[in-house]
Short mmCIF file of C-alpha atoms in Angstrom, two decimals:
data_model
loop_
_atom_site.label_atom_id
_atom_site.label_comp_id
_atom_site.label_asym_id
_atom_site.label_seq_id
_atom_site.Cartn_x
_atom_site.Cartn_y
_atom_site.Cartn_z
CA MET A 1 0.24 0.16 -0.18
CA GLN A 2 1.68 3.12 -1.17
CA LYS A 3 -0.08 6.20 0.01
CA SER A 4 2.73 8.48 -0.27
CA ILE A 5 6.39 9.10 -1.78
CA SER A 6 9.38 10.06 -0.50
CA GLY A 7 11.93 12.52 -1.66
CA ALA A 8 14.28 9.73 -2.81
CA THR A 9 11.58 7.95 -4.61
CA PHE A 10 10.56 11.43 -6.15
CA ARG A 11 14.18 11.88 -7.34
CA LYS A 12 14.12 8.24 -8.71
CA MET A 13 10.84 9.10 -10.60
CA VAL A 14 12.37 12.11 -12.15
CA LEU A 15 15.42 10.41 -13.23
CA ASN A 16 13.60 7.48 -14.84
CA GLY A 17 10.96 10.10 -16.51
CA ALA A 18 14.06 11.50 -18.25
CA LYS A 19 15.89 8.20 -19.13
CA LEU A 20 12.80 6.75 -20.65
CA LEU A 21 12.23 10.03 -22.64
CA ASP A 22 15.52 10.06 -23.99
CA GLU A 23 15.40 6.28 -25.06
CA ASN A 24 12.38 7.42 -27.24
CA LYS A 25 12.98 11.04 -28.47
CA ALA A 26 13.22 9.34 -32.05
CA HIS A 27 9.97 7.89 -31.98
CA VAL A 28 8.31 11.36 -30.54
CA ASN A 29 10.52 13.30 -33.29
CA GLU A 30 8.90 11.24 -35.92
CA LEU A 31 5.30 12.58 -34.93
CA ASN A 32 6.10 16.42 -34.88
CA VAL A 33 4.22 18.20 -37.37
CA PHE A 34 3.04 21.02 -35.52
CA PRO A 35 3.67 24.26 -35.06
CA VAL A 36 6.32 23.19 -37.72
CA PRO A 37 7.37 19.81 -38.86
CA ASP A 38 10.90 20.09 -38.02
CA GLY A 39 11.40 16.61 -35.93
CA ASP A 40 12.94 17.97 -33.03
CA THR A 41 10.08 17.84 -30.40
CA GLY A 42 11.38 14.60 -28.98
CA THR A 43 14.80 16.05 -28.66
CA ASN A 44 13.84 19.31 -27.21
CA MET A 45 11.81 17.68 -24.37
CA SER A 46 14.59 15.30 -23.47
CA MET A 47 17.20 17.97 -23.19
CA THR A 48 14.84 19.86 -20.96
CA MET A 49 14.42 16.73 -18.78
CA LEU A 50 18.22 15.75 -18.83
CA SER A 51 18.69 19.11 -17.87
CA ALA A 52 16.31 19.10 -14.93
CA SER A 53 18.21 15.43 -14.29
CA ARG A 54 21.49 16.86 -14.09
CA GLU A 55 20.54 19.78 -11.49
CA LEU A 56 18.89 16.92 -9.59
CA SER A 57 21.61 14.66 -9.51
CA ALA A 58 23.89 17.71 -8.14
CA CYS A 59 21.26 18.09 -5.52
CA SER A 60 22.89 16.63 -2.20
CA THR A 61 19.59 16.28 -0.03
CA ASN A 62 16.69 14.34 -0.66
CA ASN A 63 14.21 16.99 0.96
CA MET A 64 11.20 18.09 -1.22
CA PRO A 65 11.87 21.66 -1.33
CA ASP A 66 15.61 21.37 -2.48
CA LEU A 67 14.83 18.58 -5.01
CA CYS A 68 11.70 20.36 -6.44
CA ASN A 69 13.76 23.94 -6.64
CA ALA A 70 16.39 21.48 -8.85
CA VAL A 71 13.93 19.91 -11.09
CA ALA A 72 12.32 23.59 -11.65
CA LYS A 73 15.88 25.21 -12.03
CA GLY A 74 17.16 22.58 -14.48
CA ALA A 75 14.29 22.34 -16.82
CA LEU A 76 13.81 26.30 -17.07
CA ARG A 77 17.54 26.53 -17.89
CA GLY A 78 17.61 23.68 -20.33
CA ALA A 79 14.16 24.34 -21.98
CA ARG A 80 14.51 23.91 -25.88
CA GLY A 81 11.86 24.73 -28.44
CA ASN A 82 8.14 25.11 -27.80
CA SER A 83 7.79 21.85 -26.35
CA GLY A 84 10.60 22.02 -23.89
CA VAL A 85 9.73 25.60 -22.77
CA ILE A 86 5.90 24.30 -22.20
CA LEU A 87 7.26 21.04 -20.21
CA SER A 88 9.21 23.23 -18.30
CA GLN A 89 6.44 25.45 -16.96
CA ILE A 90 4.62 22.25 -16.21
CA LEU A 91 7.42 20.98 -13.89
CA LYS A 92 7.81 24.50 -12.45
CA GLY A 93 4.06 24.68 -11.58
CA MET A 94 4.38 20.93 -10.38
CA ALA A 95 7.55 21.79 -8.36
CA THR A 96 5.83 24.99 -6.36
CA VAL A 97 3.31 22.80 -4.96
CA LEU A 98 5.40 19.82 -4.26
CA SER A 99 7.88 21.82 -2.71
CA THR A 100 5.46 22.65 0.04
CA CYS A 101 4.43 18.86 0.86
CA GLU A 102 6.05 17.03 4.13
CA GLU A 103 5.05 13.89 1.87
CA ILE A 104 3.97 13.61 -1.70
CA THR A 105 0.29 11.86 -2.05
CA ALA A 106 -1.95 11.41 -4.75
CA LYS A 107 -3.76 14.58 -3.59
CA SER A 108 -0.78 16.61 -3.69
CA LEU A 109 0.44 15.16 -7.00
CA SER A 110 -3.16 16.38 -8.07
CA LYS A 111 -2.92 19.89 -6.97
CA ALA A 112 0.64 19.97 -8.41
CA LEU A 113 -0.61 18.74 -11.96
CA ALA A 114 -3.31 21.45 -11.84
CA LYS A 115 -0.84 24.17 -10.99
CA GLY A 116 1.42 22.93 -13.78
CA THR A 117 -1.41 22.97 -16.26
CA GLU A 118 -2.22 26.48 -15.27
CA ILE A 119 1.25 27.82 -15.35
CA ALA A 120 1.80 25.96 -19.07
CA TYR A 121 -1.32 27.66 -20.29
CA LYS A 122 -0.33 31.23 -19.26
CA ALA A 123 3.17 30.70 -21.02
CA VAL A 124 1.58 30.26 -24.33
CA THR A 125 0.17 33.38 -25.91
CA LYS A 126 -2.17 31.64 -28.18
CA PRO A 127 -2.98 28.29 -26.14
CA LYS A 128 -3.84 25.50 -28.93
CA GLU A 129 -6.00 22.32 -28.37
CA GLY A 130 -4.79 19.28 -29.52
CA THR A 131 -1.36 19.63 -28.24
CA ILE A 132 0.65 18.93 -24.88
CA LEU A 133 -1.40 21.53 -23.29
CA THR A 134 -4.78 19.50 -24.01
CA VAL A 135 -3.19 16.26 -22.83
CA VAL A 136 -1.93 17.93 -19.68
CA ARG A 137 -5.03 19.38 -18.70
CA ALA A 138 -6.87 16.24 -19.40
CA MET A 139 -4.75 14.44 -17.04
CA SER A 140 -5.08 17.26 -14.37
CA GLU A 141 -9.06 17.25 -14.79
CA HIS A 142 -8.78 13.37 -14.18
CA ALA A 143 -6.77 13.50 -11.11
CA ALA A 144 -9.03 16.07 -9.49
CA LYS A 145 -11.84 13.59 -9.83
CA ILE A 146 -9.86 10.63 -8.86
CA THR A 147 -8.41 12.00 -5.56
CA LYS A 148 -12.00 13.01 -4.34
CA LYS A 149 -11.52 9.90 -2.36
CA SER A 150 -8.21 8.50 -0.56
CA ILE A 151 -6.08 6.73 -3.68
CA GLU A 152 -3.01 5.05 -3.78
CA VAL A 153 -0.15 6.76 -5.81
CA VAL A 154 0.61 3.87 -8.30
CA ASP A 155 -3.29 4.02 -8.89
CA PHE A 156 -3.09 7.61 -9.22
CA PHE A 157 -0.55 7.60 -12.08
CA ARG A 158 -2.22 4.47 -13.50
CA GLY A 159 -5.53 6.72 -13.96
CA ILE A 160 -3.90 9.71 -15.44
CA LEU A 161 -1.76 7.97 -17.77
CA SER A 162 -4.92 6.11 -18.94
CA ALA A 163 -6.96 9.41 -19.41
CA GLY A 164 -3.83 11.02 -21.11
CA GLU A 165 -3.66 8.36 -23.70
CA GLU A 166 -7.28 8.62 -24.36
CA THR A 167 -6.80 12.32 -24.96
CA LEU A 168 -3.80 11.66 -27.03
CA LYS A 169 -5.81 9.63 -29.41
CA LEU A 170 -8.31 12.47 -29.84
CA THR A 171 -5.59 15.16 -30.65
CA PRO A 172 -5.78 14.53 -34.63
CA GLU A 173 -9.65 15.56 -34.28
CA LEU A 174 -8.68 18.81 -32.90
CA LEU A 175 -5.71 19.62 -34.69
CA PRO A 176 -6.49 19.31 -38.67
CA VAL A 177 -2.70 19.09 -39.29
CA LEU A 178 -2.54 16.10 -37.18
CA LYS A 179 -4.99 14.20 -38.86
CA LYS A 180 -3.48 15.16 -42.39
CA ALA A 181 -0.32 13.66 -41.37
CA GLY A 182 -1.97 10.78 -39.36
CA VAL A 183 -0.35 11.31 -36.07
CA VAL A 184 -0.88 12.27 -32.65
CA ASP A 185 0.88 15.17 -31.02
CA ALA A 186 4.39 14.79 -30.33
CA GLY A 187 4.62 17.00 -27.27
CA GLY A 188 1.51 14.97 -25.77
CA ARG A 189 3.49 11.87 -26.56
CA GLY A 190 6.68 12.84 -25.24
CA LEU A 191 4.58 14.15 -21.71
CA LEU A 192 3.10 10.67 -21.18
CA ILE A 193 6.35 8.82 -22.00
CA ILE A 194 8.09 10.90 -19.02
CA PHE A 195 4.70 10.34 -16.87
CA GLN A 196 5.37 6.57 -17.93
CA GLY A 197 8.85 6.95 -16.60
CA PHE A 198 7.48 8.32 -13.26
CA TYR A 199 5.16 5.59 -12.78
CA HIS A 200 7.68 2.67 -13.63
CA ALA A 201 9.79 4.02 -10.97
CA LEU A 202 7.16 3.05 -8.55
CA VAL A 203 5.85 -0.29 -9.60
#
């Protein structure tokens, strides 16, 4: 029964998320047709996550404020391209909430995701649906629903990943350029790979 996660586990989750994305960045690059088909979404998001990982690895304690500060700082410093910038904002928002938590529960993760979504939307001048923003928002909305009752952290991640996948499948309906190319949104896929990495560190 895992009701909460420690700083050490949080560290493992972030490093694992970065590693999984790095291993799958070529796949994400292949999906990249929006806003421009330059095939670098996976690379940009991976560089952003690896920068957060480096900062995290240099952090000598496992207390949450320090870990969260390292993740946010590293992601912002390493943010590349549109997708990397949006990802860094999601992580910054999440870190803001998690840094104030004694222990991380599904409820605090849900609040963190809501904050990450809010900050990411604000960072984009004209938010476009059918992108990473739509996927993170769907995950956040689902998180709020499932944390009304007490829920284990592993079940929480399982739930939001499933909601994210469902929404990712709908991105071609929201963004004609994706439909035309026959792909789902690259940034949304990248985000789900990172969260899969978080989840795998727990199971």
